[in-house]
Amino acid sequence: MAKKTPGSSSAIPVQTIVIIAILWAVFSLLFFLLFSVPLPGQGRPEWYGITTYFLENIAFLGASILCFRNWRSPLIVSGRTVWLLIGLGMLSFFIGNLILGQWEIGWGKEPDASPADLFFLLMYLLVGAGMFLAVSSRKLNLAIWQWLAVIGVGVLGVVIAWFIYNGASAAASAAVWIDPPAIAQTAPDAAPAAPAATPVPAEPAPAAAAATSRVPGWAVALEETLSPFSDTFAIAYVAGDIILLMAAMALLLAFWGGRFSLSWRFIAAAAICFYVADMWFLYATRYVEGYQTGGLLEVFWIFSACLFAIGAALEYDLSSRSRRGSRRRA
């Protein structure tokens, strides 16, 4: 009697996982399309933020579980360490999102930096290392033109990020350089200075005071400690995006063709979706005044998690069927 392979009878069919991931992505897109436009003068309602965090967290948690399933399987072809790193990266993003959700929704704050940033940055390191290890562990030697393509994509990503990151300050500098003479000519004569009034300390708004009172002291102290590093975190995010983008290009070139290429094309597409969402968030936080998280293009984070989940499920299915077929032939 043939020996059962681990998970061969109890595993969820790959078709079911793929359908669930696609439906989750489609539902998320519809939700963002219908409700992401903020109400005039009111912003987005609280339930919208809670729902977006729920959609993101479930997607990343599901992707991490499927990656850990690959890591535990002795049949996986691309290497268990690869999927351990990617799974830890998905879990790290999930934890970071929980922390940021507590800051934004639970305490009503929009921090420049928080402990969530540490987990988000860790995700880049883990997923990027796993993707590059997937290429190197298979001894897939890229041709010179392929390496040039990978480097070219990295350079393009750097240029795009630079324009987004520095475009606002460059435009402001140009405006100051061009406009001051005209402003000086049209300015009216200065009126006599009025006696200085005694400043009256402004009372905090009730909503702000209530939000501040909900935040525990250790959270305030931690946020104040991390705030000076907000610019450093922003640069690190850009570097992480470039790593993921280059890793995605390397995966597409290395696994283009062959039986196991399909799963890694989904992983590469997931990394590209993550880059799109991050670049939009960088643009929005620098150009859109009073931007609130939950914009339409942030749905690409959910797309990314769904594609990671599909790639992991396809890899598990192909590896299991390949080993079972080899055992039957033997």
mmCIF file of C-alpha atoms in Angstrom:
data_model
loop_
_atom_site.group_PDB
_atom_site.id
_atom_site.type_symbol
_atom_site.label_atom_id
_atom_site.label_comp_id
_atom_site.label_asym_id
_atom_site.label_seq_id
_atom_site.Cartn_x
_atom_site.Cartn_y
_atom_site.Cartn_z
ATOM 1 C CA MET A 1 0.000 0.000 0.000
ATOM 2 C CA ALA A 2 1.323 3.427 -0.934
ATOM 3 C CA LYS A 3 2.445 5.623 1.929
ATOM 4 C CA LYS A 4 0.551 8.880 2.359
ATOM 5 C CA THR A 5 2.439 12.064 1.868
ATOM 6 C CA PRO A 6 2.078 14.687 4.584
ATOM 7 C CA GLY A 7 -1.095 16.685 4.039
ATOM 8 C CA SER A 8 -2.069 14.719 0.914
ATOM 9 C CA SER A 9 -5.545 13.870 2.177
ATOM 10 C CA SER A 10 -6.312 16.613 4.680
ATOM 11 C CA ALA A 11 -5.010 19.641 2.811
ATOM 12 C CA ILE A 12 -7.428 22.174 1.379
ATOM 13 C CA PRO A 13 -7.531 21.782 -2.421
ATOM 14 C CA VAL A 14 -5.399 24.346 -4.217
ATOM 15 C CA GLN A 15 -8.375 25.386 -6.347
ATOM 16 C CA THR A 16 -10.301 26.333 -3.204
ATOM 17 C CA ILE A 17 -7.420 28.444 -1.888
ATOM 18 C CA VAL A 18 -7.001 30.227 -5.212
ATOM 19 C CA ILE A 19 -10.735 30.970 -5.455
ATOM 20 C CA ILE A 20 -10.865 32.280 -1.870
ATOM 21 C CA ALA A 21 -7.849 34.533 -2.478
ATOM 22 C CA ILE A 22 -9.332 35.911 -5.708
ATOM 23 C CA LEU A 23 -12.708 36.542 -4.084
ATOM 24 C CA TRP A 24 -11.011 38.273 -1.141
ATOM 25 C CA ALA A 25 -9.084 40.528 -3.526
ATOM 26 C CA VAL A 26 -12.193 41.334 -5.598
ATOM 27 C CA PHE A 27 -14.298 42.064 -2.510
ATOM 28 C CA SER A 28 -11.553 44.322 -1.147
ATOM 29 C CA LEU A 29 -11.348 46.203 -4.436
ATOM 30 C CA LEU A 30 -15.119 46.738 -4.492
ATOM 31 C CA PHE A 31 -15.066 47.920 -0.883
ATOM 32 C CA PHE A 32 -12.284 50.435 -1.581
ATOM 33 C CA LEU A 33 -14.018 51.642 -4.748
ATOM 34 C CA LEU A 34 -17.313 52.204 -2.947
ATOM 35 C CA PHE A 35 -16.175 53.733 0.327
ATOM 36 C CA SER A 36 -12.611 55.085 0.003
ATOM 37 C CA VAL A 37 -13.729 58.600 -1.035
ATOM 38 C CA PRO A 38 -13.767 60.698 2.178
ATOM 39 C CA LEU A 39 -16.906 62.591 3.116
ATOM 40 C CA PRO A 40 -16.650 66.387 2.614
ATOM 41 C CA GLY A 41 -15.475 67.975 5.836
ATOM 42 C CA GLN A 42 -15.750 64.712 7.767
ATOM 43 C CA GLY A 43 -13.105 62.384 6.404
ATOM 44 C CA ARG A 44 -13.633 58.658 6.398
ATOM 45 C CA PRO A 45 -15.822 57.015 9.070
ATOM 46 C CA GLU A 46 -14.201 54.874 11.739
ATOM 47 C CA TRP A 47 -15.851 51.686 10.507
ATOM 48 C CA TYR A 48 -14.109 52.130 7.165
ATOM 49 C CA GLY A 49 -10.678 52.139 8.788
ATOM 50 C CA ILE A 50 -11.541 49.097 10.903
ATOM 51 C CA THR A 51 -12.709 47.191 7.817
ATOM 52 C CA THR A 52 -9.609 48.026 5.774
ATOM 53 C CA TYR A 53 -7.353 46.812 8.589
ATOM 54 C CA PHE A 54 -9.444 43.650 8.838
ATOM 55 C CA LEU A 55 -9.164 42.961 5.103
ATOM 56 C CA GLU A 56 -5.398 43.515 5.129
ATOM 57 C CA ASN A 57 -4.697 41.548 8.289
ATOM 58 C CA ILE A 58 -6.718 38.489 7.296
ATOM 59 C CA ALA A 59 -4.997 38.436 3.893
ATOM 60 C CA PHE A 60 -1.496 38.621 5.368
ATOM 61 C CA LEU A 61 -2.291 36.154 8.141
ATOM 62 C CA GLY A 62 -3.632 33.665 5.581
ATOM 63 C CA ALA A 63 -0.547 34.143 3.392
ATOM 64 C CA SER A 64 1.754 33.537 6.364
ATOM 65 C CA ILE A 65 -0.092 30.331 7.316
ATOM 66 C CA LEU A 66 0.249 28.964 3.776
ATOM 67 C CA CYS A 67 3.945 29.882 3.684
ATOM 68 C CA PHE A 68 4.508 28.118 7.016
ATOM 69 C CA ARG A 69 2.708 25.073 5.598
ATOM 70 C CA ASN A 70 5.282 25.002 2.810
ATOM 71 C CA TRP A 71 8.071 25.362 5.350
ATOM 72 C CA ARG A 72 6.833 22.347 7.326
ATOM 73 C CA SER A 73 6.461 20.152 4.241
ATOM 74 C CA PRO A 74 9.480 17.933 3.466
ATOM 75 C CA LEU A 75 8.282 17.729 -0.138
ATOM 76 C CA ILE A 76 8.662 21.391 -1.017
ATOM 77 C CA VAL A 77 10.955 21.774 -4.011
ATOM 78 C CA SER A 78 12.185 25.350 -3.681
ATOM 79 C CA GLY A 79 13.533 24.868 -0.158
ATOM 80 C CA ARG A 80 11.904 25.089 3.236
ATOM 81 C CA THR A 81 14.072 28.007 4.377
ATOM 82 C CA VAL A 82 12.750 30.110 1.504
ATOM 83 C CA TRP A 83 9.178 29.732 2.707
ATOM 84 C CA LEU A 84 10.126 30.162 6.352
ATOM 85 C CA LEU A 85 11.597 33.585 5.539
ATOM 86 C CA ILE A 86 8.635 34.656 3.413
ATOM 87 C CA GLY A 87 6.172 33.365 6.028
ATOM 88 C CA LEU A 88 7.953 35.270 8.793
ATOM 89 C CA GLY A 89 7.845 38.366 6.589
ATOM 90 C CA MET A 90 4.075 38.026 6.111
ATOM 91 C CA LEU A 91 3.635 37.507 9.851
ATOM 92 C CA SER A 92 5.826 40.512 10.608
ATOM 93 C CA PHE A 93 3.637 42.730 8.417
ATOM 94 C CA PHE A 94 0.543 41.316 10.141
ATOM 95 C CA ILE A 95 1.945 42.192 13.579
ATOM 96 C CA GLY A 96 2.983 45.652 12.418
ATOM 97 C CA ASN A 97 -0.497 46.275 11.046
ATOM 98 C CA LEU A 98 -2.043 45.268 14.372
ATOM 99 C CA ILE A 99 0.189 47.728 16.205
ATOM 100 C CA LEU A 100 -0.515 50.552 13.754
ATOM 101 C CA GLY A 101 -4.237 49.803 13.914
ATOM 102 C CA GLN A 102 -4.152 50.155 17.684
ATOM 103 C CA TRP A 103 -2.385 53.507 17.343
ATOM 104 C CA GLU A 104 -4.716 54.879 14.675
ATOM 105 C CA ILE A 105 -8.089 53.347 15.542
ATOM 106 C CA GLY A 106 -7.767 52.345 19.177
ATOM 107 C CA TRP A 107 -6.071 55.552 20.335
ATOM 108 C CA GLY A 108 -7.004 57.933 17.509
ATOM 109 C CA LYS A 109 -3.407 59.010 16.758
ATOM 110 C CA GLU A 110 -1.499 59.310 13.493
ATOM 111 C CA PRO A 111 2.119 58.837 14.574
ATOM 112 C CA ASP A 112 5.091 59.880 12.464
ATOM 113 C CA ALA A 113 6.792 56.725 13.733
ATOM 114 C CA SER A 114 5.712 53.816 15.908
ATOM 115 C CA PRO A 115 6.867 50.286 16.798
ATOM 116 C CA ALA A 116 4.879 49.109 13.759
ATOM 117 C CA ASP A 117 7.607 50.565 11.528
ATOM 118 C CA LEU A 118 10.124 48.115 12.969
ATOM 119 C CA PHE A 119 7.965 45.148 11.984
ATOM 120 C CA PHE A 120 7.243 46.602 8.539
ATOM 121 C CA LEU A 121 10.959 47.060 7.866
ATOM 122 C CA LEU A 122 11.669 43.557 9.119
ATOM 123 C CA MET A 123 9.187 42.288 6.535
ATOM 124 C CA TYR A 124 11.282 43.740 3.710
ATOM 125 C CA LEU A 125 14.423 42.009 4.970
ATOM 126 C CA LEU A 126 12.755 38.629 5.450
ATOM 127 C CA VAL A 127 10.760 38.526 2.217
ATOM 128 C CA GLY A 128 13.612 39.972 0.143
ATOM 129 C CA ALA A 129 16.043 37.405 1.583
ATOM 130 C CA GLY A 130 13.591 34.587 0.889
ATOM 131 C CA MET A 131 13.040 35.681 -2.717
ATOM 132 C CA PHE A 132 16.743 36.006 -3.489
ATOM 133 C CA LEU A 133 17.402 32.673 -1.770
ATOM 134 C CA ALA A 134 14.795 31.071 -4.031
ATOM 135 C CA VAL A 135 16.889 32.098 -7.029
ATOM 136 C CA SER A 136 20.309 31.265 -5.606
ATOM 137 C CA SER A 137 19.339 27.936 -4.026
ATOM 138 C CA ARG A 138 18.143 26.543 -7.364
ATOM 139 C CA LYS A 139 21.495 27.465 -8.953
ATOM 140 C CA LEU A 140 19.685 29.449 -11.621
ATOM 141 C CA ASN A 141 22.443 31.444 -13.287
ATOM 142 C CA LEU A 142 21.167 34.609 -14.934
ATOM 143 C CA ALA A 143 22.725 35.798 -18.163
ATOM 144 C CA ILE A 144 24.477 39.152 -18.310
ATOM 145 C CA TRP A 145 21.509 40.846 -19.996
ATOM 146 C CA GLN A 146 19.234 39.454 -17.286
ATOM 147 C CA TRP A 147 21.411 40.906 -14.530
ATOM 148 C CA LEU A 148 21.419 44.219 -16.407
ATOM 149 C CA ALA A 149 17.621 44.055 -16.525
ATOM 150 C CA VAL A 150 17.466 43.467 -12.761
ATOM 151 C CA ILE A 151 19.823 46.381 -12.119
ATOM 152 C CA GLY A 152 17.882 48.560 -14.574
ATOM 153 C CA VAL A 153 14.626 47.875 -12.734
ATOM 154 C CA GLY A 154 16.334 48.788 -9.464
ATOM 155 C CA VAL A 155 17.626 52.060 -10.934
ATOM 156 C CA LEU A 156 14.167 52.869 -12.310
ATOM 157 C CA GLY A 157 12.649 52.217 -8.887
ATOM 158 C CA VAL A 158 15.211 54.530 -7.276
ATOM 159 C CA VAL A 159 14.454 57.311 -9.784
ATOM 160 C CA ILE A 160 10.694 57.023 -9.229
ATOM 161 C CA ALA A 161 11.103 57.050 -5.453
ATOM 162 C CA TRP A 162 13.496 60.014 -5.624
ATOM 163 C CA PHE A 163 11.063 62.109 -7.647
ATOM 164 C CA ILE A 164 8.228 61.258 -5.276
ATOM 165 C CA TYR A 165 10.294 61.849 -2.155
ATOM 166 C CA ASN A 166 11.985 65.090 -3.281
ATOM 167 C CA GLY A 167 9.507 66.464 -5.809
ATOM 168 C CA ALA A 168 7.508 68.472 -3.281
ATOM 169 C CA SER A 169 10.530 70.202 -1.764
ATOM 170 C CA ALA A 170 11.989 70.889 -5.230
ATOM 171 C CA ALA A 171 8.723 72.472 -6.403
ATOM 172 C CA ALA A 172 8.531 74.609 -3.270
ATOM 173 C CA SER A 173 12.122 75.796 -3.785
ATOM 174 C CA ALA A 174 11.364 76.704 -7.403
ATOM 175 C CA ALA A 175 8.300 78.707 -6.346
ATOM 176 C CA VAL A 176 10.294 80.651 -3.742
ATOM 177 C CA TRP A 177 13.034 81.344 -6.290
ATOM 178 C CA ILE A 178 10.607 82.710 -8.916
ATOM 179 C CA ASP A 179 7.933 84.557 -6.933
ATOM 180 C CA PRO A 180 9.525 86.774 -4.205
ATOM 181 C CA PRO A 181 10.052 89.939 -6.341
ATOM 182 C CA ALA A 182 6.420 90.047 -7.463
ATOM 183 C CA ILE A 183 5.240 89.567 -3.911
ATOM 184 C CA ALA A 184 7.459 92.378 -2.686
ATOM 185 C CA GLN A 185 6.162 94.822 -5.319
ATOM 186 C CA THR A 186 2.498 94.203 -4.589
ATOM 187 C CA ALA A 187 2.766 94.199 -0.836
ATOM 188 C CA PRO A 188 1.068 97.251 0.827
ATOM 189 C CA ASP A 189 2.907 99.624 3.092
ATOM 190 C CA ALA A 190 3.351 98.250 6.509
ATOM 191 C CA ALA A 191 0.853 99.567 9.051
ATOM 192 C CA PRO A 192 1.943 100.665 12.514
ATOM 193 C CA ALA A 193 2.387 97.737 14.781
ATOM 194 C CA ALA A 194 -0.490 97.188 17.180
ATOM 195 C CA PRO A 195 0.211 96.656 20.842
ATOM 196 C CA ALA A 196 1.006 93.086 21.569
ATOM 197 C CA ALA A 197 -1.872 91.247 23.147
ATOM 198 C CA THR A 198 -1.360 88.917 26.029
ATOM 199 C CA PRO A 199 -1.369 85.392 24.578
ATOM 200 C CA VAL A 200 -4.173 83.205 25.812
ATOM 201 C CA PRO A 201 -3.319 79.512 25.892
ATOM 202 C CA ALA A 202 -5.601 77.606 23.563
ATOM 203 C CA GLU A 203 -7.560 74.793 25.040
ATOM 204 C CA PRO A 204 -7.235 71.467 23.255
ATOM 205 C CA ALA A 205 -10.200 70.323 21.230
ATOM 206 C CA PRO A 206 -12.422 67.851 23.080
ATOM 207 C CA ALA A 207 -11.767 65.083 20.539
ATOM 208 C CA ALA A 208 -7.999 65.578 20.693
ATOM 209 C CA ALA A 209 -8.060 65.679 24.480
ATOM 210 C CA ALA A 210 -10.096 62.484 24.627
ATOM 211 C CA ALA A 211 -7.732 60.755 22.181
ATOM 212 C CA THR A 212 -4.696 61.855 24.205
ATOM 213 C CA SER A 213 -6.241 60.627 27.443
ATOM 214 C CA ARG A 214 -6.724 57.133 25.956
ATOM 215 C CA VAL A 215 -3.051 56.723 25.078
ATOM 216 C CA PRO A 216 -1.015 55.040 27.818
ATOM 217 C CA GLY A 217 2.132 56.791 28.978
ATOM 218 C CA TRP A 218 4.504 54.120 27.684
ATOM 219 C CA ALA A 219 3.043 54.497 24.179
ATOM 220 C CA VAL A 220 3.522 58.263 24.232
ATOM 221 C CA ALA A 221 7.112 57.847 25.405
ATOM 222 C CA LEU A 222 7.823 55.224 22.753
ATOM 223 C CA GLU A 223 6.350 57.396 20.013
ATOM 224 C CA GLU A 224 8.440 60.379 21.140
ATOM 225 C CA THR A 225 11.539 58.177 21.119
ATOM 226 C CA LEU A 226 10.925 56.938 17.575
ATOM 227 C CA SER A 227 9.696 60.220 16.040
ATOM 228 C CA PRO A 228 13.217 61.592 15.314
ATOM 229 C CA PHE A 229 13.812 58.511 13.133
ATOM 230 C CA SER A 230 10.745 59.044 10.916
ATOM 231 C CA ASP A 231 12.818 60.304 7.966
ATOM 232 C CA THR A 232 15.220 57.406 8.382
ATOM 233 C CA PHE A 233 12.302 54.992 8.331
ATOM 234 C CA ALA A 234 10.982 56.614 5.152
ATOM 235 C CA ILE A 235 14.329 56.138 3.406
ATOM 236 C CA ALA A 236 14.506 52.553 4.657
ATOM 237 C CA TYR A 237 11.033 51.886 3.227
ATOM 238 C CA VAL A 238 12.204 53.098 -0.173
ATOM 239 C CA ALA A 239 15.292 50.873 0.040
ATOM 240 C CA GLY A 240 13.094 47.914 0.987
ATOM 241 C CA ASP A 241 10.797 48.582 -1.961
ATOM 242 C CA ILE A 242 13.786 48.597 -4.321
ATOM 243 C CA ILE A 243 14.949 45.265 -2.875
ATOM 244 C CA LEU A 244 11.526 43.700 -3.431
ATOM 245 C CA LEU A 245 11.294 45.133 -6.946
ATOM 246 C CA MET A 246 14.708 43.768 -7.946
ATOM 247 C CA ALA A 247 13.921 40.414 -6.351
ATOM 248 C CA ALA A 248 10.654 40.258 -8.299
ATOM 249 C CA MET A 249 12.480 40.922 -11.570
ATOM 250 C CA ALA A 250 15.065 38.260 -10.751
ATOM 251 C CA LEU A 251 12.290 35.755 -10.018
ATOM 252 C CA LEU A 252 10.487 36.529 -13.266
ATOM 253 C CA LEU A 253 13.662 36.047 -15.314
ATOM 254 C CA ALA A 254 14.920 32.996 -13.427
ATOM 255 C CA PHE A 255 11.617 31.089 -13.290
ATOM 256 C CA TRP A 256 10.241 32.056 -16.707
ATOM 257 C CA GLY A 257 9.417 28.613 -18.001
ATOM 258 C CA GLY A 258 9.478 25.209 -16.419
ATOM 259 C CA ARG A 259 7.030 23.351 -14.281
ATOM 260 C CA PHE A 260 7.495 25.402 -11.115
ATOM 261 C CA SER A 261 7.529 28.819 -12.750
ATOM 262 C CA LEU A 262 3.846 29.627 -12.232
ATOM 263 C CA SER A 263 3.970 29.897 -8.448
ATOM 264 C CA TRP A 264 6.981 32.209 -8.562
ATOM 265 C CA ARG A 265 5.365 34.454 -11.130
ATOM 266 C CA PHE A 266 2.612 35.045 -8.579
ATOM 267 C CA ILE A 267 5.234 35.790 -5.915
ATOM 268 C CA ALA A 268 6.917 38.290 -8.248
ATOM 269 C CA ALA A 269 3.547 39.912 -9.013
ATOM 270 C CA ALA A 270 2.909 40.123 -5.246
ATOM 271 C CA ALA A 271 6.175 42.019 -4.743
ATOM 272 C CA ILE A 272 5.274 44.435 -7.563
ATOM 273 C CA CYS A 273 1.848 45.072 -6.008
ATOM 274 C CA PHE A 274 3.524 45.815 -2.695
ATOM 275 C CA TYR A 275 5.805 48.312 -4.437
ATOM 276 C CA VAL A 276 2.818 50.050 -6.056
ATOM 277 C CA ALA A 277 1.028 50.412 -2.707
ATOM 278 C CA ASP A 278 4.138 51.723 -0.983
ATOM 279 C CA MET A 279 4.902 54.268 -3.711
ATOM 280 C CA TRP A 280 1.328 55.524 -3.575
ATOM 281 C CA PHE A 281 1.499 55.871 0.203
ATOM 282 C CA LEU A 282 4.793 57.767 -0.088
ATOM 283 C CA TYR A 283 3.266 60.068 -2.698
ATOM 284 C CA ALA A 284 0.041 60.620 -0.763
ATOM 285 C CA THR A 285 1.719 61.426 2.549
ATOM 286 C CA ARG A 286 3.929 64.043 0.860
ATOM 287 C CA TYR A 287 1.544 65.606 -1.657
ATOM 288 C CA VAL A 288 -2.029 65.076 -0.405
ATOM 289 C CA GLU A 289 -2.769 67.520 2.404
ATOM 290 C CA GLY A 290 -4.291 65.885 5.466
ATOM 291 C CA TYR A 291 -4.095 62.432 3.893
ATOM 292 C CA GLN A 292 -5.811 59.649 5.838
ATOM 293 C CA THR A 293 -4.849 56.033 5.416
ATOM 294 C CA GLY A 294 -7.277 53.962 3.388
ATOM 295 C CA GLY A 295 -6.869 55.452 -0.087
ATOM 296 C CA LEU A 296 -7.911 53.420 -3.112
ATOM 297 C CA LEU A 297 -4.437 52.313 -4.189
ATOM 298 C CA GLU A 298 -3.739 50.894 -0.738
ATOM 299 C CA VAL A 299 -5.801 47.921 -1.909
ATOM 300 C CA PHE A 300 -2.606 46.769 -3.649
ATOM 301 C CA TRP A 301 -1.324 45.677 -0.238
ATOM 302 C CA ILE A 302 -4.245 43.254 -0.078
ATOM 303 C CA PHE A 303 -3.574 42.173 -3.674
ATOM 304 C CA SER A 304 0.022 41.481 -2.654
ATOM 305 C CA ALA A 305 -0.970 39.240 0.263
ATOM 306 C CA CYS A 306 -3.490 37.353 -1.897
ATOM 307 C CA LEU A 307 -0.851 36.762 -4.587
ATOM 308 C CA PHE A 308 1.636 35.535 -1.972
ATOM 309 C CA ALA A 309 -1.037 33.122 -0.736
ATOM 310 C CA ILE A 310 -1.778 31.851 -4.257
ATOM 311 C CA GLY A 311 1.916 31.399 -4.991
ATOM 312 C CA ALA A 312 2.448 29.438 -1.778
ATOM 313 C CA ALA A 313 -0.565 27.210 -2.465
ATOM 314 C CA LEU A 314 0.556 26.482 -6.041
ATOM 315 C CA GLU A 315 4.078 25.654 -4.894
ATOM 316 C CA TYR A 316 2.747 23.243 -2.269
ATOM 317 C CA ASP A 317 0.458 21.537 -4.758
ATOM 318 C CA LEU A 318 3.094 21.222 -7.499
ATOM 319 C CA SER A 319 5.717 19.935 -5.057
ATOM 320 C CA SER A 320 3.348 17.325 -3.602
ATOM 321 C CA ARG A 321 2.218 16.083 -7.008
ATOM 322 C CA SER A 322 5.769 15.997 -8.319
ATOM 323 C CA ARG A 323 7.045 13.851 -5.439
ATOM 324 C CA ARG A 324 4.047 11.523 -5.585
ATOM 325 C CA GLY A 325 4.553 11.071 -9.325
ATOM 326 C CA SER A 326 8.238 10.293 -8.826
ATOM 327 C CA ARG A 327 7.402 7.721 -6.144
ATOM 328 C CA ARG A 328 4.915 5.951 -8.427
ATOM 329 C CA ARG A 329 7.460 5.780 -11.269
ATOM 330 C CA ALA A 330 10.050 4.398 -8.874
#
